[in-house]
PDB file of C-alpha atoms in Angstrom:
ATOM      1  CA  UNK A1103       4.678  82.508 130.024  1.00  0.00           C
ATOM      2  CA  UNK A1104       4.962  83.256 133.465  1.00  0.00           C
ATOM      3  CA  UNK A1105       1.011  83.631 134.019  1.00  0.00           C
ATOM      4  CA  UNK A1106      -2.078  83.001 132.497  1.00  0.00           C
ATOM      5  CA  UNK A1107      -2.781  84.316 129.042  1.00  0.00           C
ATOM      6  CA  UNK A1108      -7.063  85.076 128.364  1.00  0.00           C
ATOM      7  CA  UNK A1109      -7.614  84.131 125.047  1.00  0.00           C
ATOM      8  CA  UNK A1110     -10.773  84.230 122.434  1.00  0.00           C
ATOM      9  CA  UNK A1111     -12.388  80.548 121.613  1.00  0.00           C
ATOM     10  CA  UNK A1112     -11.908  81.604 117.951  1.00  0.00           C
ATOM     11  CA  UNK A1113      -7.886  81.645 118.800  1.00  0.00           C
ATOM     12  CA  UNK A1114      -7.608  78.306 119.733  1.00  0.00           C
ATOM     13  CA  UNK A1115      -7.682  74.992 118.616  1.00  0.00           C
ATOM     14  CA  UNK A1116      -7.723  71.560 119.911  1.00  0.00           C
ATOM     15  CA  UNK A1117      -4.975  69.845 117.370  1.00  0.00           C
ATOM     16  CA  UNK A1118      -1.391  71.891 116.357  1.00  0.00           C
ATOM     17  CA  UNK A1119      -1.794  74.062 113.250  1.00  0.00           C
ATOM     18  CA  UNK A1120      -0.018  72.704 110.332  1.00  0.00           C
ATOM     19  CA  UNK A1121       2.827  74.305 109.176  1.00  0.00           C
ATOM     20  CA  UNK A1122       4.533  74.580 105.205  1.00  0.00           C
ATOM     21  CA  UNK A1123       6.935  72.198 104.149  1.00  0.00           C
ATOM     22  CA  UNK A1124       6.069  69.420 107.008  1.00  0.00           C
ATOM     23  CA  UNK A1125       7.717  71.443 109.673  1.00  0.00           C
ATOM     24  CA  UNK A1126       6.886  71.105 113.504  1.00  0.00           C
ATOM     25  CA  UNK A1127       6.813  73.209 116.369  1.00  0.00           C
ATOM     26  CA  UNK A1128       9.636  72.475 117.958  1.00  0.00           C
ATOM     27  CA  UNK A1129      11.814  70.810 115.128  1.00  0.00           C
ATOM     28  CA  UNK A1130      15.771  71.625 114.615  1.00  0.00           C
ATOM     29  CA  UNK A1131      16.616  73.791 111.939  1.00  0.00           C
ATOM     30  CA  UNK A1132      19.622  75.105 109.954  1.00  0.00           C
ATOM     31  CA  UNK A1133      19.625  77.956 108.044  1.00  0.00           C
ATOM     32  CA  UNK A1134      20.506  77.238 104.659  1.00  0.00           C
ATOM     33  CA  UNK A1135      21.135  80.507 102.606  1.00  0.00           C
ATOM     34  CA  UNK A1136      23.340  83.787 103.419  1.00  0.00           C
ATOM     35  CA  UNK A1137      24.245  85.224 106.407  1.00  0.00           C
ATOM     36  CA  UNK A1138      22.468  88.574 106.846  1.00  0.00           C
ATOM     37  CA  UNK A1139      21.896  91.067 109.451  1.00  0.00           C
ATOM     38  CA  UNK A1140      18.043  92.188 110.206  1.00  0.00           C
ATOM     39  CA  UNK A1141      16.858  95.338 110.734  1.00  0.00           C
ATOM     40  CA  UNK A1142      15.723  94.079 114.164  1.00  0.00           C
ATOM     41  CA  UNK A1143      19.112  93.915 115.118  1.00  0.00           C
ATOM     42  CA  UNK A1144      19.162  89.615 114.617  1.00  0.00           C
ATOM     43  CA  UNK A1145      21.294  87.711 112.339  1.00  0.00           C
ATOM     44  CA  UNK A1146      20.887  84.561 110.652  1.00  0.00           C
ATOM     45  CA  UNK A1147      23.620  82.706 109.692  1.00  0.00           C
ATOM     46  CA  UNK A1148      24.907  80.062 107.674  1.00  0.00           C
ATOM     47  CA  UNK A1149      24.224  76.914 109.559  1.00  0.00           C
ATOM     48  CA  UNK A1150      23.263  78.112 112.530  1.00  0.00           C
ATOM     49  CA  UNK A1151      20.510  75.516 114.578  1.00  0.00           C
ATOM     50  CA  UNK A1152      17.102  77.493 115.491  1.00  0.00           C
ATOM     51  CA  UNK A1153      13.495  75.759 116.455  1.00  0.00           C
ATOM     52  CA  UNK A1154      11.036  75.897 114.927  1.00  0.00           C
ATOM     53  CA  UNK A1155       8.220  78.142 116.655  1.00  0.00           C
ATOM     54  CA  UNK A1156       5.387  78.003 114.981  1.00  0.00           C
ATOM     55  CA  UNK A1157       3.814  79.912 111.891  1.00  0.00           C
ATOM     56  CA  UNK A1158       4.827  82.729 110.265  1.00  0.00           C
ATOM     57  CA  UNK A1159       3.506  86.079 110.685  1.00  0.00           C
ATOM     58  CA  UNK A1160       4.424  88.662 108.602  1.00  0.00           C
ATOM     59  CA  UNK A1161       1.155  88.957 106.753  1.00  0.00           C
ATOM     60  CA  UNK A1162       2.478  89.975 103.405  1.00  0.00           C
ATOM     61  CA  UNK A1163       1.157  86.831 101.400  1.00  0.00           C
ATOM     62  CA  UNK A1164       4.235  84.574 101.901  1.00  0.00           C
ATOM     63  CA  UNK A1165       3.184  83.034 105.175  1.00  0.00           C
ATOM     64  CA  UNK A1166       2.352  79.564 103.474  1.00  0.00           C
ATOM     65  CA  UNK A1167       6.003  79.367 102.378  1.00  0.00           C
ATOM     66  CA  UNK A1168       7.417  80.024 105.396  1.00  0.00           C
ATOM     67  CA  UNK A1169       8.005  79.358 109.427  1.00  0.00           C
ATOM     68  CA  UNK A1170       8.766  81.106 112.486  1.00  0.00           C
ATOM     69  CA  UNK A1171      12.194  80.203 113.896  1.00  0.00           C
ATOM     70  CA  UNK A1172      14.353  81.505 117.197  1.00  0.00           C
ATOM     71  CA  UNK A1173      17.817  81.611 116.621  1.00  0.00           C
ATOM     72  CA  UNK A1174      20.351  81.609 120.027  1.00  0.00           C
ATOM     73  CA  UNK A1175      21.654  85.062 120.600  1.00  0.00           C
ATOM     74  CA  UNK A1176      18.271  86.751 118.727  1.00  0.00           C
ATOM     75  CA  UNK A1177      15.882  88.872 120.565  1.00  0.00           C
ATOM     76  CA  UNK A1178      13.315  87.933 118.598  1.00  0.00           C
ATOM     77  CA  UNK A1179      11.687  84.976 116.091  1.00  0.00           C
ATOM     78  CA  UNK A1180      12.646  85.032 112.943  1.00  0.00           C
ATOM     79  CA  UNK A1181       9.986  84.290 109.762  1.00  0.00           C
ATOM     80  CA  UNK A1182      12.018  82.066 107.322  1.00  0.00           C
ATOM     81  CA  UNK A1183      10.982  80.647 103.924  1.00  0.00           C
ATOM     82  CA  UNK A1184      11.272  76.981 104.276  1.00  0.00           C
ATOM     83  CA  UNK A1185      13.228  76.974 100.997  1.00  0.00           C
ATOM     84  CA  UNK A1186      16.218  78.516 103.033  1.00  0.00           C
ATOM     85  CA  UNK A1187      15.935  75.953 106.398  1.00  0.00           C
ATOM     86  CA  UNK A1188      17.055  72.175 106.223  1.00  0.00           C
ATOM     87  CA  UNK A1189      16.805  69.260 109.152  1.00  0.00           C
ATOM     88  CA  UNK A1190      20.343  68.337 108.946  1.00  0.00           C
TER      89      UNK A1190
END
């Protein structure tokens, strides 16, 4: 952020969040399952390296089984099960 972002108390914690599947804010990941193209516009690919983000949040009850990652080239983050990300 370029500025200062006002925040609620309730929004904010002292420690990092834990996130499924041991993953870290900040971490390398690969995708690991088949390319596809989103209806944002992104793609994930095959092997391509993202970071990790933070947590997921598409609010349809899968959140605990998956992470947030940005990809190079995508607008935007990209909610991925942790099934179909590896470290290496």
């Amino acid at each position: 952020n370029k500025g200062r972002v006002n925040c609620f108390i309730t929004t904010l914690c002292k420690e990092a969040p834990s996130l499924p599947g041991g993953w870290k804010g900040g971490d390398c990941a690969y995708f690991n399952s088949y390319s596809e193209k989103l209806s944002s516009g992104d793609r994930v690919i095959f092997g391509l390296r993202g970071e990790v983000v933070g947590a997921s949040d598409m609010q349809d009850g899968t959140d605990s089984r998956r992470v947030s990652v940005q990809f190079p080239g995508n607008k935007g983050r990209v909610n991925c099960f942790i099934t179909t990300l590896c470290k290496e």
